[in-house]
mmCIF file of C-alpha atoms and ligand atoms in Angstrom:
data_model
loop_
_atom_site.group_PDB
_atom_site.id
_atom_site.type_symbol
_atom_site.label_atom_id
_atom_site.label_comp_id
_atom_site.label_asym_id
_atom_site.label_seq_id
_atom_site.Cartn_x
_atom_site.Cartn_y
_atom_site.Cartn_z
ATOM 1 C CA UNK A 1 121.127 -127.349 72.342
ATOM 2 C CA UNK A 2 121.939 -124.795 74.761
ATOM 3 C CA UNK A 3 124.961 -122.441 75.749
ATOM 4 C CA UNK A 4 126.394 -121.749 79.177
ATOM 5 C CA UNK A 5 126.820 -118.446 80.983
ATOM 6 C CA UNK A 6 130.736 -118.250 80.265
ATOM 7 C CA UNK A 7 129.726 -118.822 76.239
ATOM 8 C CA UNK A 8 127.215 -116.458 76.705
ATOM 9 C CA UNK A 9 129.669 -113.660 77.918
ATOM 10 C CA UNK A 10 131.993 -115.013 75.541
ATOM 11 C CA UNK A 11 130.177 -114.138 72.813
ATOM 12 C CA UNK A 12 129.548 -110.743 73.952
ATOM 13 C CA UNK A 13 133.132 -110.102 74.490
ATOM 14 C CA UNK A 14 133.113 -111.719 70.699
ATOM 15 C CA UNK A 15 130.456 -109.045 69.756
ATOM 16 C CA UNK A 16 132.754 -106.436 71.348
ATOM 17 C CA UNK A 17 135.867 -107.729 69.388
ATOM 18 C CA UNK A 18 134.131 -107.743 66.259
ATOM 19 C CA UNK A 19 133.888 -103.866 66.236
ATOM 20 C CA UNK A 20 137.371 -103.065 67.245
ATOM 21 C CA UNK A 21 137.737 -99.410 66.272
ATOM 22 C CA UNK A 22 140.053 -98.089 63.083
ATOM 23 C CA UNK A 23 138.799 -102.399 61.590
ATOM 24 C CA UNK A 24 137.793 -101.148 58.219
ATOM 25 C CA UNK A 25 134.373 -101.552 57.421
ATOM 26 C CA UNK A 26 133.938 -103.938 54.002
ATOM 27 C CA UNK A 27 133.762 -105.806 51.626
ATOM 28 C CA UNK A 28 134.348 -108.559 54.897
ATOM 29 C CA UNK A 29 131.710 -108.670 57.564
ATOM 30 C CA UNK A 30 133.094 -107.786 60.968
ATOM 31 C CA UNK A 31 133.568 -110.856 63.422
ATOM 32 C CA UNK A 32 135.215 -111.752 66.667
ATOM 33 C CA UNK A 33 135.707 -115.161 67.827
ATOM 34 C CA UNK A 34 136.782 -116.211 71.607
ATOM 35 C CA UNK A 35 138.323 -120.001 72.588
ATOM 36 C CA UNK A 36 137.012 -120.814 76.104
ATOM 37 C CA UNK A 37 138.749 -124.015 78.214
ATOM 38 C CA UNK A 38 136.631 -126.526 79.491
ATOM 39 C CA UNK A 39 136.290 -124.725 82.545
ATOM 40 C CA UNK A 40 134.977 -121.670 80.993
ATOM 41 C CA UNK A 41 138.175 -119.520 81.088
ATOM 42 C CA UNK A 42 139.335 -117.719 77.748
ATOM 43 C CA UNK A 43 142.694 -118.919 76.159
ATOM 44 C CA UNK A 44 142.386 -116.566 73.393
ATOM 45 C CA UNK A 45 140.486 -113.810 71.618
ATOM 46 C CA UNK A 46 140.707 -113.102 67.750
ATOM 47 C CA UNK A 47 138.815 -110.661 65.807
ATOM 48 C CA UNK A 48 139.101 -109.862 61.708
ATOM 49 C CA UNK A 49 141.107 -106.857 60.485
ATOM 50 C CA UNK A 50 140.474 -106.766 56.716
ATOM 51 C CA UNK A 51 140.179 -108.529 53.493
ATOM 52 C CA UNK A 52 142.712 -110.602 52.852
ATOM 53 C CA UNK A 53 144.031 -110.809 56.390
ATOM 54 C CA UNK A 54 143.126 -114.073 58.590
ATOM 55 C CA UNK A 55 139.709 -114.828 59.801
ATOM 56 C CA UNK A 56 139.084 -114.156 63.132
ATOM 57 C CA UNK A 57 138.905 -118.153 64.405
ATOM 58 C CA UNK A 58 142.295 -118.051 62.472
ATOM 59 C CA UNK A 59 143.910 -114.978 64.685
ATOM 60 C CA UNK A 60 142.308 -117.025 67.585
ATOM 61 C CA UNK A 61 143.849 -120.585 67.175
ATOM 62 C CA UNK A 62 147.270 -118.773 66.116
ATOM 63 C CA UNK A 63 147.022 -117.104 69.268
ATOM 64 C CA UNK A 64 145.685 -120.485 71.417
ATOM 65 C CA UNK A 65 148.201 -122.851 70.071
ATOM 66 C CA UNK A 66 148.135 -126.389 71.536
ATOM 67 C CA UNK A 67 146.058 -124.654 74.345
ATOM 68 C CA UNK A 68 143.298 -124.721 71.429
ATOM 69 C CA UNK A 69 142.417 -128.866 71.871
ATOM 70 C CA UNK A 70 138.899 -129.724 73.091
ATOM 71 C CA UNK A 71 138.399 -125.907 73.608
ATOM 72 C CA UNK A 72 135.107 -124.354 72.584
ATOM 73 C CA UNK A 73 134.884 -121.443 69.873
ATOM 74 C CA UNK A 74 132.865 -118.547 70.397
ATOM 75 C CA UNK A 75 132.278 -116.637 66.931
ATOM 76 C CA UNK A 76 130.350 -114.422 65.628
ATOM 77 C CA UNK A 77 129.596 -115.830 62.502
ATOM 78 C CA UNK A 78 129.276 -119.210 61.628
ATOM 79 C CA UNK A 79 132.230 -120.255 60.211
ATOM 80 C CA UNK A 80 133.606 -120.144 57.031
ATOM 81 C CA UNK A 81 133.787 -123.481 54.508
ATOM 82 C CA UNK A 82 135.995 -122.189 51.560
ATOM 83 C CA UNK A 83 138.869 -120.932 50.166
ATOM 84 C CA UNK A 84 138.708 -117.565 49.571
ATOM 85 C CA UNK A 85 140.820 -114.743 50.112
ATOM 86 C CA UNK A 86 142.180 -117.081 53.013
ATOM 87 C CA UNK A 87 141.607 -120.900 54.138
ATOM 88 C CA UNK A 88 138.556 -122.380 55.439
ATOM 89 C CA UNK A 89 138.238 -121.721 59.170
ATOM 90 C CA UNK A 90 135.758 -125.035 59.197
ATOM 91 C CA UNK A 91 139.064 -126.902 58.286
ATOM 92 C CA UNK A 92 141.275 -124.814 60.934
ATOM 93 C CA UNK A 93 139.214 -125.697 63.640
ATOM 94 C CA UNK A 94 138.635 -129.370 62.961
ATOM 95 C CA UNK A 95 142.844 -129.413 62.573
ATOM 96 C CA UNK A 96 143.066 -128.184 66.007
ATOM 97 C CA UNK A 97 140.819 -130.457 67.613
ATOM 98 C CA UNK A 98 138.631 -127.831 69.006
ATOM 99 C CA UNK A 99 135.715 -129.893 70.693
ATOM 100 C CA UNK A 100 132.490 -127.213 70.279
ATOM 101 C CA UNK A 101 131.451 -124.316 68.261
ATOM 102 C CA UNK A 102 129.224 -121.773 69.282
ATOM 103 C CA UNK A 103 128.104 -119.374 66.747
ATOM 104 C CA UNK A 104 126.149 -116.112 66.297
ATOM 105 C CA UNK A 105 124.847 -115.569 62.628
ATOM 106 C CA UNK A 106 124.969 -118.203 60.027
ATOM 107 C CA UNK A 107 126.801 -117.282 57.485
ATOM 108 C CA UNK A 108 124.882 -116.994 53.571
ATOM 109 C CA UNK A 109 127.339 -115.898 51.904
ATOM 110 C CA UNK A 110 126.844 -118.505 48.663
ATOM 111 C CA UNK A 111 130.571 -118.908 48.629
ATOM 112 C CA UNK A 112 131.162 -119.486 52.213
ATOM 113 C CA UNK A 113 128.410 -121.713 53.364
ATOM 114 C CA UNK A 114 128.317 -124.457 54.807
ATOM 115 C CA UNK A 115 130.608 -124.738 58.189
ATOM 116 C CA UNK A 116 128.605 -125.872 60.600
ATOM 117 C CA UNK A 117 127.584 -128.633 58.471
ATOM 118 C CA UNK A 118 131.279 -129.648 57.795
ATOM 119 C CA UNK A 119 131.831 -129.115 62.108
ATOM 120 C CA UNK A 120 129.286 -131.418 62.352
ATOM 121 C CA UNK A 121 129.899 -134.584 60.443
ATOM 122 C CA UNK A 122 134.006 -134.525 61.805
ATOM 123 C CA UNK A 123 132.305 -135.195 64.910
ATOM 124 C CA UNK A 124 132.450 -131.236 66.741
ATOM 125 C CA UNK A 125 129.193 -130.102 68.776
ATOM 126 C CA UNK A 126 127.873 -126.868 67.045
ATOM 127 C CA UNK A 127 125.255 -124.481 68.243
ATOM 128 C CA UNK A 128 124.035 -121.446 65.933
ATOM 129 C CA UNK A 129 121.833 -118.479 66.669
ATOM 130 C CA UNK A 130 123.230 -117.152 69.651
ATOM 131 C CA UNK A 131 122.637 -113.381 69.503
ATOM 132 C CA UNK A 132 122.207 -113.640 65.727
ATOM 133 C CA UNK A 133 120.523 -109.881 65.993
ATOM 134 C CA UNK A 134 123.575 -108.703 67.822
ATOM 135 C CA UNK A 135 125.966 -109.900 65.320
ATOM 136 C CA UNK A 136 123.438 -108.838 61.976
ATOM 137 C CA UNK A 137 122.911 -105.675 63.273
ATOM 138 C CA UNK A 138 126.680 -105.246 63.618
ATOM 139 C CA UNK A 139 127.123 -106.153 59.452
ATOM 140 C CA UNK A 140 124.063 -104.905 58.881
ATOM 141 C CA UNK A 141 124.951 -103.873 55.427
ATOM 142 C CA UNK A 142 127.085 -106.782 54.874
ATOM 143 C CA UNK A 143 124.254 -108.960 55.495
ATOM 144 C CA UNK A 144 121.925 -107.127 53.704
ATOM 145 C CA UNK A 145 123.749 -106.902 50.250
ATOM 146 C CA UNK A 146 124.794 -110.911 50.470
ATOM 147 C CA UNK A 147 120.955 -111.264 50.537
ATOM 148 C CA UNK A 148 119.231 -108.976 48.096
ATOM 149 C CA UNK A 149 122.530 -109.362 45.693
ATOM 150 C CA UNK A 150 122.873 -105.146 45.581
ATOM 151 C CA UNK A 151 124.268 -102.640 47.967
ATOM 152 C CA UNK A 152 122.041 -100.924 50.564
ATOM 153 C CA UNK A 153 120.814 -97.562 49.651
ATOM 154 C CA UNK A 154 120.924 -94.830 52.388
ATOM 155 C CA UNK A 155 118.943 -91.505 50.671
ATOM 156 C CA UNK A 156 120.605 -88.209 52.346
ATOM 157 C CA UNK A 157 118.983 -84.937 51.225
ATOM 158 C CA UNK A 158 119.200 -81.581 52.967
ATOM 159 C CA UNK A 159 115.832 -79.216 52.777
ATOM 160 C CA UNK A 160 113.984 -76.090 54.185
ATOM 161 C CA UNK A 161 110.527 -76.446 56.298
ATOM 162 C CA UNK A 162 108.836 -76.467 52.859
ATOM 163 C CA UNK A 163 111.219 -79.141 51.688
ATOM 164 C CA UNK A 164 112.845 -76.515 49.104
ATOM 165 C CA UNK A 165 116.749 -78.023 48.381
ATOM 166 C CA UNK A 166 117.369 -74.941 46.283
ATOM 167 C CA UNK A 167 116.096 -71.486 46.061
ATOM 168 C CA UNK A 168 114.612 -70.171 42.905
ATOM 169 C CA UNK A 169 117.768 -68.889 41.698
ATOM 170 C CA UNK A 170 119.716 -72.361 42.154
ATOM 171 C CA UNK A 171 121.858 -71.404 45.618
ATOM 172 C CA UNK A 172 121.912 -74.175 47.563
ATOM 173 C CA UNK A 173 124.834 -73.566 49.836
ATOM 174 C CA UNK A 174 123.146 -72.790 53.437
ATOM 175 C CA UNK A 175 120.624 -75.254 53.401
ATOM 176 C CA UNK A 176 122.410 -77.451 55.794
ATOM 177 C CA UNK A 177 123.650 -75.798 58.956
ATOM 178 C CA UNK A 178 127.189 -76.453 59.792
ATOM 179 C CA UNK A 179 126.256 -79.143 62.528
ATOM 180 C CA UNK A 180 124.372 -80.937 60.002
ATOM 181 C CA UNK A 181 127.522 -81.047 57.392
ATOM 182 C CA UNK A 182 129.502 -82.373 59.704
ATOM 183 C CA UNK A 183 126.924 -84.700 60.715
ATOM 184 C CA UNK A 184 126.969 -86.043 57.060
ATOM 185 C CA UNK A 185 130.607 -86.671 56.748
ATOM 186 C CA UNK A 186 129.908 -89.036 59.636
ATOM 187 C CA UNK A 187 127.580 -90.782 58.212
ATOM 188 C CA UNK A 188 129.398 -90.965 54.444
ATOM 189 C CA UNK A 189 132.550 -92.534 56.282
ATOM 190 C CA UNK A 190 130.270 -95.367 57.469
ATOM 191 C CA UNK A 191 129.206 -96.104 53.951
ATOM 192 C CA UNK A 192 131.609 -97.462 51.206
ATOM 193 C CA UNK A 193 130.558 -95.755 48.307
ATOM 194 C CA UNK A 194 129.065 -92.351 47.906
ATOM 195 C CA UNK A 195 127.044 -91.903 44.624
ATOM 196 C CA UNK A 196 125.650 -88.942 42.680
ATOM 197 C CA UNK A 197 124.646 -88.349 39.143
ATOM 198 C CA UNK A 198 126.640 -86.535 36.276
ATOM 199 C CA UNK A 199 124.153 -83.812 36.319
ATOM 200 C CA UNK A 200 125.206 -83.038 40.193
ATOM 201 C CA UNK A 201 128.896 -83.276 39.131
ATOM 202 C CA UNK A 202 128.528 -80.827 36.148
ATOM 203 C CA UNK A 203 126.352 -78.294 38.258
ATOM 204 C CA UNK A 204 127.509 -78.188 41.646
ATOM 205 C CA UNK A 205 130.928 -80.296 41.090
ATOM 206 C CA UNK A 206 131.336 -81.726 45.028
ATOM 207 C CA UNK A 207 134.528 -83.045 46.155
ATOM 208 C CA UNK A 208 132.706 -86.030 47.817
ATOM 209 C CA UNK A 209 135.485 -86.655 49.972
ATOM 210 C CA UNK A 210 134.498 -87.841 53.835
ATOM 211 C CA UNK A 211 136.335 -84.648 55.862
ATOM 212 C CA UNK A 212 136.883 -83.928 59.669
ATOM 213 C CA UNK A 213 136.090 -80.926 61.763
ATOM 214 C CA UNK A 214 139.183 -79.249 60.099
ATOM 215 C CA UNK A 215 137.964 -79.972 56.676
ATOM 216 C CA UNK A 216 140.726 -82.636 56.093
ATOM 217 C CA UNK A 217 140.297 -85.779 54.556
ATOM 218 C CA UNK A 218 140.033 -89.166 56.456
ATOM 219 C CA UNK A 219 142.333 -91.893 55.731
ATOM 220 C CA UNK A 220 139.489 -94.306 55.026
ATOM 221 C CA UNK A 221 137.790 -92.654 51.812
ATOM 222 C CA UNK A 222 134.556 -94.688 50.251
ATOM 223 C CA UNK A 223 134.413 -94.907 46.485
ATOM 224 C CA UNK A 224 133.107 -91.940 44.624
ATOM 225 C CA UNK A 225 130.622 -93.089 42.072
ATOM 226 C CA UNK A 226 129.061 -90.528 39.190
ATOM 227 C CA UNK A 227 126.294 -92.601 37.258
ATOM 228 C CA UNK A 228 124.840 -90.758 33.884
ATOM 229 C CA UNK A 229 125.761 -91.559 30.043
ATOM 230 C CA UNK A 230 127.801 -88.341 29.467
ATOM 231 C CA UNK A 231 130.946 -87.614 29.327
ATOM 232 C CA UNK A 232 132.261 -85.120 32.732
ATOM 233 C CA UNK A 233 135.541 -82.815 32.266
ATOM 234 C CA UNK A 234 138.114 -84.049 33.694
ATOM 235 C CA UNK A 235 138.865 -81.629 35.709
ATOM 236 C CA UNK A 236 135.794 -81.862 38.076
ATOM 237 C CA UNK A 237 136.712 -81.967 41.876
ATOM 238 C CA UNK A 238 135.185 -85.614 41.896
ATOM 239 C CA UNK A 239 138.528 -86.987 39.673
ATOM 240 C CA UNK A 240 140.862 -85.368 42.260
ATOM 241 C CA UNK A 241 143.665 -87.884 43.683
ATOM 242 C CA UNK A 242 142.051 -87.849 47.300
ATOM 243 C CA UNK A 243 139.826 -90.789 46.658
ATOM 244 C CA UNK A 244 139.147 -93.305 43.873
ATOM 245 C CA UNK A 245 136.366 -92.460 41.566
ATOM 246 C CA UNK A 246 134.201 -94.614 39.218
ATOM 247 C CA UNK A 247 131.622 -93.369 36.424
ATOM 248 C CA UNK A 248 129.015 -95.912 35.861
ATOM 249 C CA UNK A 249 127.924 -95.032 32.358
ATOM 250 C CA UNK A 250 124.258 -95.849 33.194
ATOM 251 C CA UNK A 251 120.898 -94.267 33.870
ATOM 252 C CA UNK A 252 119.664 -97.459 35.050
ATOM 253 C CA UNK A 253 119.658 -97.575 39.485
ATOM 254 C CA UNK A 254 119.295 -101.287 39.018
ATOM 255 C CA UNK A 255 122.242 -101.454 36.360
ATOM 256 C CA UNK A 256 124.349 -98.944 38.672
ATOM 257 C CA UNK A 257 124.074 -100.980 42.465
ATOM 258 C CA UNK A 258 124.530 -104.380 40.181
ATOM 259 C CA UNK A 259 128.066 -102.993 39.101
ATOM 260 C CA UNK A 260 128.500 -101.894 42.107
ATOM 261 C CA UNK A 261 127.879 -104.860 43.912
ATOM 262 C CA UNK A 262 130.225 -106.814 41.409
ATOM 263 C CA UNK A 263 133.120 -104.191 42.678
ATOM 264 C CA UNK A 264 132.193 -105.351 46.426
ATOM 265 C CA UNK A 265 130.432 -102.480 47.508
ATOM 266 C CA UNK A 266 127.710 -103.266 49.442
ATOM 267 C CA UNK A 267 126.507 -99.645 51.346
ATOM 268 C CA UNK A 268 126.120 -96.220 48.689
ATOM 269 C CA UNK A 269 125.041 -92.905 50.079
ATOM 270 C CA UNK A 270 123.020 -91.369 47.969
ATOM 271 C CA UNK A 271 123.647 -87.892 47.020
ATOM 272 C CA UNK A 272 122.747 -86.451 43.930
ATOM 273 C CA UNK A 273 120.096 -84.066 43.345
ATOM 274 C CA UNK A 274 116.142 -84.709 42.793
ATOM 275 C CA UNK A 275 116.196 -86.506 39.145
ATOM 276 C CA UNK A 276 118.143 -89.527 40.637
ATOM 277 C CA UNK A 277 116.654 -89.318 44.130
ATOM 278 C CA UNK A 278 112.966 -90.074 41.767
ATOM 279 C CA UNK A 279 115.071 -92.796 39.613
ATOM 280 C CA UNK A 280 115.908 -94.974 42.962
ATOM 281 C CA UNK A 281 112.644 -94.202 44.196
ATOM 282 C CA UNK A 282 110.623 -95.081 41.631
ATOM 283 C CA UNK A 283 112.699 -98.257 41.187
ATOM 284 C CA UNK A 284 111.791 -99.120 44.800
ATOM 285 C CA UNK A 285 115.985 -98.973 45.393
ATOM 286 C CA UNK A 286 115.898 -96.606 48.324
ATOM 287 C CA UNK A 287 116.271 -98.396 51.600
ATOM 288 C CA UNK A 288 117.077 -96.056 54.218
ATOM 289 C CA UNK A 289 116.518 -91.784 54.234
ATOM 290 C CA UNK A 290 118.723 -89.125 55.723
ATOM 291 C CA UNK A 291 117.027 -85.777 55.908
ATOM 292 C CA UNK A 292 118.396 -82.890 57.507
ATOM 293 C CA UNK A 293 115.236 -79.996 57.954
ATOM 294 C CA UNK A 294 116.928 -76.675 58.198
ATOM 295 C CA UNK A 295 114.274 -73.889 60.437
ATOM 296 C CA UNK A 296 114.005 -72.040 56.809
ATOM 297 C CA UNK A 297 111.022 -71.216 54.510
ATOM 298 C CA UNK A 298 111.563 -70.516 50.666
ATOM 299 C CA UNK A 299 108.204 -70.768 49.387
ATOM 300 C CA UNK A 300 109.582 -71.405 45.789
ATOM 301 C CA UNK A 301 112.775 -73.526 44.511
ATOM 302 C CA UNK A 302 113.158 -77.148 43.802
ATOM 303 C CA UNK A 303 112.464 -79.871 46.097
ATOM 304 C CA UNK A 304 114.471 -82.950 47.216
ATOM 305 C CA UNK A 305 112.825 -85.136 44.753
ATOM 306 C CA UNK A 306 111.424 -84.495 41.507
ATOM 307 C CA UNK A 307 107.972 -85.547 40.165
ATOM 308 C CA UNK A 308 106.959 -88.773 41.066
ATOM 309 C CA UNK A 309 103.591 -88.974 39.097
ATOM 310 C CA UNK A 310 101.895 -88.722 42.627
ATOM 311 C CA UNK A 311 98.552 -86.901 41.905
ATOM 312 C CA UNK A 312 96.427 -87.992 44.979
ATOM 313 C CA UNK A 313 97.253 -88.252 48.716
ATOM 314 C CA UNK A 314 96.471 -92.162 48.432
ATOM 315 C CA UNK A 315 99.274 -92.667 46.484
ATOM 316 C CA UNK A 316 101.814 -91.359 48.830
ATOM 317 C CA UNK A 317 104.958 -92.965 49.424
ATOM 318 C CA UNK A 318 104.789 -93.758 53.334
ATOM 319 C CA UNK A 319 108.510 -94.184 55.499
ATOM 320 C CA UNK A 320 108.333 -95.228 59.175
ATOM 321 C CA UNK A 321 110.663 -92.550 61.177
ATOM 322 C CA UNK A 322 113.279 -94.716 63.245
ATOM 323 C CA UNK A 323 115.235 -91.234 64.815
ATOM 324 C CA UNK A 324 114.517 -87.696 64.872
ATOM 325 C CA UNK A 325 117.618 -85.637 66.575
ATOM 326 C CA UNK A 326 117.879 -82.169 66.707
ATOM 327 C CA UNK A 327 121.774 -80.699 65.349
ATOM 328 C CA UNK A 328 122.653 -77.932 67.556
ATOM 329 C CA UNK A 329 125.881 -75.991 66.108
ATOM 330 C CA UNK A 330 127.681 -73.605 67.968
ATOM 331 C CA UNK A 331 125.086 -70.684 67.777
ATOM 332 C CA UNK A 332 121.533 -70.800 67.446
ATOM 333 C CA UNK A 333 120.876 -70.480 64.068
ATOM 334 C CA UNK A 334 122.790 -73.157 63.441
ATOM 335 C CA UNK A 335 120.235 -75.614 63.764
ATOM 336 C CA UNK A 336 119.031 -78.911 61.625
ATOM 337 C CA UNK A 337 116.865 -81.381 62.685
ATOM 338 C CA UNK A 338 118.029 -85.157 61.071
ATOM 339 C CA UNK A 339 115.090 -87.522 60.607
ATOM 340 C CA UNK A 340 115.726 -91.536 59.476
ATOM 341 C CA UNK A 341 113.463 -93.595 57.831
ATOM 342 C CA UNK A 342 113.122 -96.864 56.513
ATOM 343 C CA UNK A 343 112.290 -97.874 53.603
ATOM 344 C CA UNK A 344 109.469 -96.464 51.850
ATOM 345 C CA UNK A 345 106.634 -98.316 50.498
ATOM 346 C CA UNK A 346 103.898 -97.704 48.582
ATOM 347 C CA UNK A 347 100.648 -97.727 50.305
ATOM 348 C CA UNK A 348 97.865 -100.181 48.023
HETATM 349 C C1 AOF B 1 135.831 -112.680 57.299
HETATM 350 N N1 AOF B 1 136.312 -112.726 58.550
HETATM 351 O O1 AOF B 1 136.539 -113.659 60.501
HETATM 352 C C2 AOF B 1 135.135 -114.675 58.928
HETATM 353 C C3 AOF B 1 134.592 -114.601 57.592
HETATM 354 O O2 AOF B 1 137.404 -112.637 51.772
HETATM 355 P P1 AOF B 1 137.603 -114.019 52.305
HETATM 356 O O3 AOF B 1 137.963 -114.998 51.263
HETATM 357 O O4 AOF B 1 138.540 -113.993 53.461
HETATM 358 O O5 AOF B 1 136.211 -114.547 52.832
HETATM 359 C C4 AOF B 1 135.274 -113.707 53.358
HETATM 360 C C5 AOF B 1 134.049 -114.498 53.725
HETATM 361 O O6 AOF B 1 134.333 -115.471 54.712
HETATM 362 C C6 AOF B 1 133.000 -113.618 54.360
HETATM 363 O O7 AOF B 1 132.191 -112.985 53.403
HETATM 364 C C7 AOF B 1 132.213 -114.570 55.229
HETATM 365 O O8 AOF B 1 131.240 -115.223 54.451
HETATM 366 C C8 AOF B 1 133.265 -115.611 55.649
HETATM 367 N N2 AOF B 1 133.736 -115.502 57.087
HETATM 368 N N3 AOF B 1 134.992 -113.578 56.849
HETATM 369 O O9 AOF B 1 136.140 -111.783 56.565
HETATM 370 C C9 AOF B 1 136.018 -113.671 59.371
HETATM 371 N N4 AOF B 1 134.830 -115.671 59.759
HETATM 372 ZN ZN1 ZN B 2 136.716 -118.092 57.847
#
């Protein structure tokens, strides 16, 4: 079946309500949801604001009223069949007699599935897929972690030219250039969980906090999580009131993003230091890498990852680079260069 023009551009103003600004990312996907009349004009517009709050068909029938019979629904994911944190929207939308359903993504979310089925059989016309890679790439971490069962792992390290993190001596502090600091607070407030090892807390004790330009914290704070069988002091910056903290009293990646997924978490920055960096890798648990190249040469010090048993060039772990963006700071030597790449795989 196909869609119209009007439910086309509905569902990119859907796609465009979806990522309202200040909507909190996680645990719930984003989605926006538009009711078009029969003639192709919108009655309303919902989109979801957090957990626990209504779904965004929900916010749209509330606002469409009676208005809301034989309309058609524009969402961005398909909707939901269960009762969750909220009511089935499957059930809302039959109740108010809406007459079609055009979706985006289907939903697999194990406890959600199911709503276009349930459209169908009480008689509504549904069509899926339309701009399903808009609307993925929009919960692209949401999606992800529903399907593998584990948060994605985004790998941020900071080196020199010679991929030193740490001079001989252990001082670390200048690696990253100013613009590339702030640069990572940016990317740590789009994940929900930042994670480092017990050895990083003990050694270099990081607040982990996501700050702004004036070193303040933001009001949206990911989880801090400290993975490692020891026991920390307490009074390490990482159990300060500004955010929550968790210690995951494993060694164990697999063991770590499990919990973590059972506590809803479903994006971790990576940031501890080279001995967990070669735990994820070598579990195959990175999925993403941040790495900010600072115009430096050491020649000696430790590097971003420790040994991963590579002895020959063969057995390289390969990334694809998917952006390369130079960090200019205020003055010239305040310079990084930020490469991302996917995930690394070993070539055979
Ligand atoms: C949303 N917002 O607009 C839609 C969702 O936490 P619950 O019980 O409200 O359910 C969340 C699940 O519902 C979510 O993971 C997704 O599968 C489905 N649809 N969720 O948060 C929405 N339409
Ligand atoms: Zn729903």
């Amino acid at each position: 079946m196909t869609t119209s023009e009007a439910e086309r551009a509905a569902m990119r103003r859907a796609l465009e309500l979806a990522v309202t600004p200040g909507v909190p990312l996680g645990p719930n996907p984003r989605v926006g949801c538009v009711l078009l009349a029969p003639d192709g004009t919108t009655i309303a517009e919902g989109f979801h604001r957090k957990a626990g709050g209504p779904h965004a068909e929900v916010v749209a029938l509330a606002e469409a009223g009676e208005a809301a019979r034989g309309a058609t629904a524009v969402v961005t994911l398909e909707p939901c069949n269960h009762t969750g944190r909220t009511g089935p929207c499957s059930e809302a939308l039959i109740a108010a007699d809406v007459r079609r359903v055009v979706f985006a993504q289907p939903d697999i979310n194990p406890v959600a599935i199911g709503g276009a089925g349930r459209l169908r059989e009480a008689g509504i016309e549904v069509v899926g897929g339309e701009m399903a890679d808009e609307a993925r790439a929009i919960n692209r971490t949401w999606t992800f972690a529903i399907a593998h069962r584990r948060p994605f792992v985004t790998w941020k390290f900071a080196t020199t030219l010679d991929g030193r993190s740490a001079a001989a001596d252990g001082t670390s502090r200048w690696v990253s250039s100013r613009a590339a600091r702030l640069d990572t607070h940016r990317l740590r407030s789009l994940c929900d969980t930042m994670l480092v090892g017990t050895q990083t807390v003990e050694v270099d004790d990081p607040e982990l906090t996501v700050r702004d330009e004036l070193d303040e914290p933001v009001e949206f704070q990911p989880l801090r999580a400290v993975m490692g069988l020891r026991d920390l002091p307490a009074d390490r910056r990482i159990f300060n009131d500004r955010a929550e903290t968790i210690h995951l009293r494993t060694r164990d990646p697999e063991a770590a993003l499990g919990q973590l997924f059972e506590l809803d978490r479903q994006h971790v920055f990576l940031e501890g230091g080279p001995t967990l960096a070669r735990a994820f890798l070598e579990a195959g648990l990175v999925d993403e890498v941040v790495a900010y190249v600072a115009p430096m040469l050491l020649g000696a010090g430790s590097s971003a990852v420790a040994d991963l048993g590579i002895h020959t060039i063969a057995d390289a772990l390969h990334l694809h680079v998917t952006d390369v963006t130079v960090l200019q700071g205020h003055d010239g030597e305040d310079t990084n260069v930020r490469l991302t790449m996917s995930r690394p795989s070993r070539r055979s």
